[in-house]
Coordinates of C-alpha atoms and ligand atoms in Angstrom, one line a residue:
M115 CA 150.1 80.0 3.9
K116 CA 149.6 83.7 3.4
F117 CA 146.3 85.4 4.1
E118 CA 145.1 85.6 0.5
T119 CA 145.7 81.9 0.0
R120 CA 144.0 80.8 3.2
A121 CA 141.0 83.1 2.3
I122 CA 140.6 81.2 -1.0
H123 CA 141.3 77.6 0.1
K124 CA 140.3 77.2 3.8
G125 CA 136.9 75.7 4.6
N126 CA 136.2 74.4 1.1
H127 CA 135.3 70.8 1.4
V128 CA 133.7 69.2 -1.5
T129 CA 131.3 66.8 0.2
D130 CA 130.2 64.7 -2.9
N131 CA 132.1 62.9 -5.6
S132 CA 131.1 65.3 -8.4
G133 CA 134.5 66.8 -8.8
S134 CA 133.1 70.2 -8.0
V135 CA 135.7 72.8 -7.3
V136 CA 133.5 74.6 -4.8
Q137 CA 131.7 73.1 -1.8
P138 CA 128.0 72.8 -2.5
I139 CA 125.2 74.2 -0.2
T140 CA 123.8 71.5 2.0
L141 CA 120.2 72.5 2.7
S142 CA 119.2 69.4 4.6
T143 CA 118.1 70.3 8.1
T144 CA 118.7 66.8 9.4
F145 CA 121.3 64.1 8.9
E146 CA 121.0 60.3 9.1
H147 CA 122.2 58.8 12.3
G148 CA 125.6 57.3 12.2
N149 CA 127.0 59.5 9.4
E150 CA 130.7 59.9 9.1
A151 CA 130.7 63.7 9.7
G152 CA 128.9 63.2 13.0
L153 CA 126.2 65.6 11.9
L154 CA 122.8 65.5 13.7
Y155 CA 120.6 68.5 13.1
T156 CA 121.4 71.8 11.3
R157 CA 121.0 74.1 14.3
A158 CA 123.8 72.2 16.0
G159 CA 126.0 72.2 12.9
N160 CA 125.9 71.7 9.1
P161 CA 128.7 71.4 6.5
N162 CA 128.5 75.0 5.3
R163 CA 128.6 76.5 8.8
I164 CA 131.5 74.3 9.7
S165 CA 133.4 75.3 6.6
L166 CA 132.7 79.0 7.2
E167 CA 133.8 78.7 10.8
E168 CA 137.0 77.0 9.8
L169 CA 137.7 79.8 7.3
I170 CA 137.1 82.6 9.7
A171 CA 139.2 80.9 12.5
S172 CA 142.0 80.6 10.0
L173 CA 141.9 84.2 9.0
E174 CA 142.0 85.5 12.6
Q175 CA 144.5 82.8 13.5
G176 CA 142.3 81.5 16.3
A177 CA 141.7 78.1 17.7
D178 CA 138.0 78.0 16.7
A179 CA 135.2 80.3 15.4
A180 CA 131.4 80.3 15.8
A181 CA 129.1 81.8 13.2
F182 CA 125.9 83.7 14.3
S183 CA 122.9 85.1 12.5
S184 CA 124.1 88.7 13.1
G185 CA 127.0 90.6 14.6
N186 CA 124.7 91.6 17.5
A187 CA 123.9 87.9 18.2
A188 CA 127.6 87.2 18.3
G189 CA 128.4 90.1 20.7
T190 CA 125.3 89.2 22.8
A191 CA 126.6 85.7 23.2
V192 CA 129.8 87.0 24.8
F193 CA 127.8 89.0 27.4
Q194 CA 125.5 86.0 28.0
A195 CA 128.5 83.7 28.6
L196 CA 129.7 85.8 31.6
E197 CA 128.8 84.7 35.1
P198 CA 125.8 86.8 36.3
G199 CA 127.0 89.7 38.4
S200 CA 130.0 90.4 36.2
H201 CA 131.3 93.9 35.6
I202 CA 132.1 94.9 32.0
I203 CA 134.3 97.8 30.8
A204 CA 133.1 98.9 27.3
P205 CA 133.8 101.9 25.0
D206 CA 131.9 105.1 25.6
D207 CA 131.4 105.2 21.8
M208 CA 130.6 101.5 21.4
Y209 CA 128.6 100.4 18.4
H210 CA 125.1 101.5 19.5
G211 CA 123.5 98.1 18.8
L212 CA 125.8 96.3 21.2
H213 CA 125.5 99.2 23.7
N214 CA 121.8 98.5 23.6
S215 CA 122.4 94.8 24.1
M216 CA 124.5 95.5 27.2
T217 CA 122.3 98.1 28.8
K218 CA 118.8 96.6 27.9
L219 CA 119.2 92.8 27.7
F220 CA 121.7 92.5 30.6
K221 CA 120.2 95.2 32.9
G222 CA 120.1 93.6 36.4
I223 CA 122.4 90.8 35.3
H224 CA 125.7 92.6 34.6
T225 CA 127.0 96.1 35.3
V226 CA 128.9 98.2 32.7
S227 CA 131.2 101.1 32.8
F228 CA 131.5 103.0 29.6
V229 CA 134.9 104.6 29.2
D230 CA 137.2 106.2 26.7
M231 CA 139.1 103.2 25.4
S232 CA 141.9 105.3 24.0
D233 CA 142.7 106.3 27.6
L234 CA 144.6 103.5 29.5
E235 CA 144.3 105.3 32.8
A236 CA 140.5 105.6 32.5
I237 CA 140.3 101.9 31.8
K238 CA 142.4 101.1 34.9
A239 CA 140.3 103.5 37.0
A240 CA 137.2 101.7 35.9
L241 CA 138.3 98.2 37.1
Q242 CA 136.3 96.6 39.8
P243 CA 137.0 93.3 41.7
N244 CA 134.3 91.6 39.5
T245 CA 135.4 93.0 36.2
R246 CA 135.4 89.9 33.9
L247 CA 135.3 91.5 30.4
I248 CA 136.9 94.4 28.7
W249 CA 135.4 95.1 25.3
V250 CA 137.2 97.2 22.7
E251 CA 136.2 98.2 19.2
T252 CA 139.2 99.5 17.2
P253 CA 138.9 101.5 15.0
S254 CA 135.7 102.6 16.7
N255 CA 132.4 103.5 15.1
P256 CA 132.0 106.3 13.9
L257 CA 134.9 108.4 15.4
L258 CA 137.6 105.9 14.3
K259 CA 139.2 106.1 17.8
I260 CA 142.1 103.7 18.3
S261 CA 142.6 101.4 21.4
D262 CA 145.9 99.9 22.2
I263 CA 145.1 96.2 22.1
R264 CA 148.4 95.0 23.5
K265 CA 148.3 97.3 26.5
I266 CA 144.6 96.7 27.2
A267 CA 145.2 92.9 27.0
E268 CA 147.8 93.3 29.8
I269 CA 145.4 95.3 32.0
A270 CA 142.6 92.7 31.4
H271 CA 144.8 89.7 32.1
E272 CA 146.3 91.2 35.3
H273 CA 142.7 91.3 36.6
E274 CA 141.7 87.9 35.3
A275 CA 139.3 89.5 32.9
I276 CA 139.1 88.6 29.2
L277 CA 139.6 91.0 26.4
A278 CA 137.2 90.9 23.5
C279 CA 137.7 93.0 20.4
D280 CA 135.1 94.0 17.8
N281 CA 137.3 93.7 14.7
T282 CA 134.6 94.6 12.2
F283 CA 136.2 97.8 11.0
A284 CA 139.8 96.5 10.7
T285 CA 139.0 93.0 9.4
P286 CA 141.7 90.3 9.8
V287 CA 143.3 91.6 6.6
F288 CA 144.6 94.6 8.6
Q289 CA 144.5 93.5 12.3
N290 CA 144.6 90.2 14.2
P291 CA 143.6 91.0 17.8
L292 CA 144.3 87.5 19.0
L293 CA 148.0 87.9 18.0
L294 CA 148.0 91.1 20.0
G295 CA 146.7 89.6 23.2
A296 CA 142.9 89.6 22.9
D297 CA 141.0 86.4 23.9
I298 CA 138.0 86.8 21.7
V299 CA 137.4 88.5 18.4
M300 CA 133.9 89.6 17.2
H301 CA 132.8 90.4 13.7
S302 CA 129.7 91.7 12.1
S303 CA 130.0 89.7 8.9
T304 CA 127.3 91.9 7.5
K305 CA 130.0 94.5 6.8
Y306 CA 133.3 93.7 5.0
F307 CA 133.1 89.9 5.3
G308 CA 129.9 89.9 3.2
G309 CA 131.1 92.9 1.4
H310 CA 128.1 93.3 -0.9
S311 CA 125.4 94.6 1.4
D312 CA 123.3 91.5 1.0
I313 CA 124.1 89.1 4.0
L314 CA 123.4 89.6 7.7
G315 CA 125.8 87.6 9.9
G316 CA 128.2 87.6 12.8
A317 CA 131.1 85.6 14.2
L318 CA 133.2 85.0 17.2
V319 CA 136.8 83.7 17.2
T320 CA 138.6 82.4 20.2
K321 CA 142.3 82.2 21.0
E322 CA 141.8 79.0 23.1
K323 CA 139.2 76.3 23.3
N324 CA 138.6 76.9 27.0
D325 CA 135.5 76.7 29.3
F326 CA 134.4 80.2 28.2
W327 CA 134.4 79.0 24.6
T328 CA 132.4 75.9 25.5
K329 CA 129.7 78.2 26.9
I330 CA 129.7 80.3 23.8
R331 CA 129.2 77.1 21.7
T332 CA 126.3 76.1 23.9
I333 CA 124.7 79.6 23.5
Q334 CA 125.2 79.3 19.7
R335 CA 123.7 75.8 19.4
V336 CA 121.0 76.0 22.1
G337 CA 120.2 79.7 21.8
G338 CA 120.0 79.0 18.0
A339 CA 120.9 82.5 16.6
V340 CA 122.7 80.7 13.7
P341 CA 123.0 81.6 10.0
S342 CA 121.3 79.4 7.4
A343 CA 123.4 77.1 5.3
S344 CA 122.8 79.3 2.3
D345 CA 124.0 82.4 4.2
C346 CA 127.1 80.5 5.3
Y347 CA 127.8 79.6 1.7
W348 CA 127.5 83.1 0.4
L349 CA 129.5 84.5 3.2
A350 CA 132.4 82.1 2.6
R351 CA 132.2 83.0 -1.1
S352 CA 132.5 86.7 -0.3
I353 CA 135.4 86.2 2.1
R354 CA 137.4 84.6 -0.7
S355 CA 138.0 88.1 -2.1
L356 CA 138.3 90.0 1.2
A357 CA 142.0 90.8 1.0
Y358 CA 141.7 92.4 -2.4
R359 CA 138.5 94.3 -1.5
M360 CA 140.1 95.6 1.7
K361 CA 143.2 96.9 -0.1
G362 CA 140.9 98.8 -2.5
H363 CA 138.7 100.2 0.4
A364 CA 141.7 101.4 2.3
E365 CA 143.4 103.0 -0.7
H366 CA 140.2 104.8 -1.6
A367 CA 139.5 105.8 2.0
M368 CA 143.0 107.4 2.1
V369 CA 142.3 109.4 -1.1
L370 CA 139.0 110.7 0.4
A371 CA 140.6 111.5 3.8
D372 CA 143.2 113.6 2.0
Y373 CA 140.5 115.3 0.0
F374 CA 138.5 116.2 3.1
L375 CA 141.6 117.4 4.9
V376 CA 142.1 120.3 2.4
N377 CA 138.4 121.0 1.8
P378 CA 137.5 124.4 3.2
N379 CA 134.0 123.2 4.0
V380 CA 135.3 120.5 6.3
E381 CA 135.9 121.2 9.9
K382 CA 137.6 118.0 11.0
V383 CA 138.5 114.6 9.4
F384 CA 138.7 111.2 11.3
Y385 CA 140.8 108.5 9.6
P386 CA 143.5 106.6 11.4
G387 CA 145.7 106.6 8.3
L388 CA 146.1 110.4 8.7
K389 CA 149.3 111.4 10.6
S390 CA 147.2 114.1 12.3
H391 CA 144.9 111.4 13.8
P392 CA 145.6 111.1 17.6
G393 CA 145.6 107.3 17.3
H394 CA 147.8 107.1 14.2
E395 CA 150.9 105.7 15.8
I396 CA 149.2 103.0 17.8
A397 CA 147.1 102.1 14.7
A398 CA 150.3 101.8 12.7
S399 CA 151.8 99.5 15.3
Q400 CA 148.8 97.1 15.4
M401 CA 147.3 97.4 11.9
S402 CA 148.8 96.8 8.5
G403 CA 146.2 99.1 6.8
F404 CA 143.7 101.6 8.1
G405 CA 140.4 100.4 6.8
G406 CA 137.7 101.8 4.6
V407 CA 135.7 104.1 6.8
V408 CA 136.3 107.9 7.0
S409 CA 134.3 110.3 9.1
F410 CA 134.3 114.1 8.8
Q411 CA 132.5 117.1 10.3
V412 CA 131.0 119.6 7.9
K413 CA 131.0 123.4 8.5
G414 CA 127.5 124.7 8.9
G415 CA 126.2 122.0 11.3
A416 CA 123.6 119.3 10.8
E417 CA 121.8 121.2 8.2
A418 CA 124.8 121.6 5.9
A419 CA 125.6 117.9 6.5
D420 CA 122.1 116.8 5.5
K421 CA 122.2 119.1 2.4
L422 CA 125.5 117.7 1.3
I423 CA 124.3 114.1 1.7
S424 CA 121.1 114.9 -0.3
E425 CA 123.2 116.3 -3.2
L426 CA 125.4 113.2 -3.6
K427 CA 124.6 110.9 -6.4
L428 CA 127.0 108.0 -6.1
F429 CA 127.0 107.7 -2.3
A430 CA 123.7 106.1 -1.0
N431 CA 122.4 107.7 2.2
A432 CA 122.1 104.5 4.2
T433 CA 123.2 102.8 7.4
S434 CA 125.8 100.1 7.4
L435 CA 129.3 99.9 5.8
G436 CA 131.7 97.5 4.2
G437 CA 130.0 97.0 0.8
I438 CA 131.5 97.6 -2.5
E439 CA 129.2 100.6 -3.0
S440 CA 129.9 103.8 -1.2
L441 CA 127.5 104.7 1.6
I442 CA 127.2 107.9 3.6
E443 CA 125.2 108.8 6.7
R444 CA 124.9 111.5 9.3
R445 CA 125.4 109.2 12.3
A446 CA 123.9 111.4 15.0
A447 CA 120.5 111.2 13.2
V448 CA 120.4 107.4 13.5
E449 CA 122.1 107.0 16.9
G450 CA 119.4 108.9 18.8
P451 CA 119.5 111.5 21.5
D452 CA 122.1 110.1 23.9
T453 CA 124.8 109.8 21.2
L454 CA 128.2 111.3 21.7
T455 CA 128.6 111.7 17.9
P456 CA 128.7 115.4 16.8
P457 CA 125.5 116.4 14.9
N458 CA 127.5 117.5 11.8
L459 CA 129.5 114.3 11.6
I460 CA 129.2 112.3 8.4
R461 CA 130.5 108.8 8.1
V462 CA 131.5 107.4 4.8
S463 CA 131.9 103.8 4.0
V464 CA 134.2 104.2 1.0
G465 CA 133.4 101.8 -1.8
L466 CA 135.3 100.4 -4.7
E467 CA 134.0 102.8 -7.4
H468 CA 136.8 104.7 -9.1
T469 CA 138.0 107.5 -6.8
D470 CA 137.9 110.0 -9.7
D471 CA 134.1 109.5 -9.9
L472 CA 133.7 109.7 -6.1
L473 CA 135.7 112.9 -5.9
E474 CA 133.8 114.5 -8.8
D475 CA 130.5 113.6 -7.0
L476 CA 131.8 115.2 -3.7
D477 CA 133.0 118.3 -5.6
Q478 CA 129.5 118.9 -7.1
A479 CA 127.7 118.3 -3.8
F480 CA 130.1 120.6 -1.8
S481 CA 129.6 123.3 -4.4
K482 CA 125.8 123.3 -3.6
I483 CA 126.2 123.9 0.2
N484 CA 128.1 127.2 -0.2
Ligands
PLP312 C1 127.2 96.5 12.3 C2 128.1 96.4 13.5 C3 127.8 95.5 14.6 C4 126.5 94.7 14.6 O1 126.4 93.8 13.6 P1 125.0 93.3 12.9 O2 125.5 92.4 11.9 O3 124.4 94.6 12.4 O4 124.2 92.7 14.0 C5 128.7 95.4 15.6 N1 129.8 96.1 15.6 C6 130.2 97.0 14.6 C7 131.4 97.7 14.7 C8 129.3 97.1 13.5 O5 129.6 98.0 12.6

């Protein structure tokens, strides 16, 4: 079955005899012993989470998926599943929440080298005998840098390390890291999976059900950072339309990227769909679309960037991305003092409003910073 069809039909198990077309929400926290589904207690598993996991595994073409209460909980589970004393290679522009998880929660447990993941030689140079995990995020946040998943998977596997890919920005609509050689895929389902800025969630998907995955499952069930049955229901409901939303987001992002490219107030545009983007060719070889996030640098520094944002009416100035509504944010302002993000960089999560309206709003806001 094609992606769109799997997204609509996988993980929809009507559990009663009502003839419902859609699987209901099972709120019960506990299940009678000896039940046919083998359910025990909701933290260990419940019908809605099982269905959501089946759906996400199918979209990433993995062997299994595990749903978590947030993207950070999902990523943290991977670091926790490593043997203590492991070395990790991670992107120097890693999503700051997971950067925090690695450096704060695993300080004294694992060691990390942060490198430029678009530079294969830098990755090789960072390898240590105890390197057990290479983490990539492609396209990256917020500079939209591209890592070559196939080549990095080879490097990882030659060194008996696993490759995990944060696929939040690309989504399985545009990129399937497991098919390119990655072992684990991570998602913040808060973003495009949820798609409406109203659900917090995360997921991991594995290529194989191996010992590492058994550990992840234990961390999920015993650690207990799991989504509620209702959240699983709403997330599955949102994922049903993911393919169509992503096509819209990517089409609109391209329109805005082209607009920024010729705008005299813009210093630089970051979007992997642009031929001028340094990662464009690799992106085109591993993605079937370039996603819905565009970043750009405004002439006039942080001050001009803040002024532009304050003049926009349709773009909400807020953290996060992946919702149907356009969001805009000056990233350096939220990432704190050690960020590598330039101070005049604005990240746009391009929504599904009509692009004529988005461009009109941008035009009026740019006219005020001159
Ligand atoms: C938001 C995000 C995360 C963290 O997910 P939460 O759901 O906020 O915990 C991880 N990686 C990327 C790329 C993200 O955008």
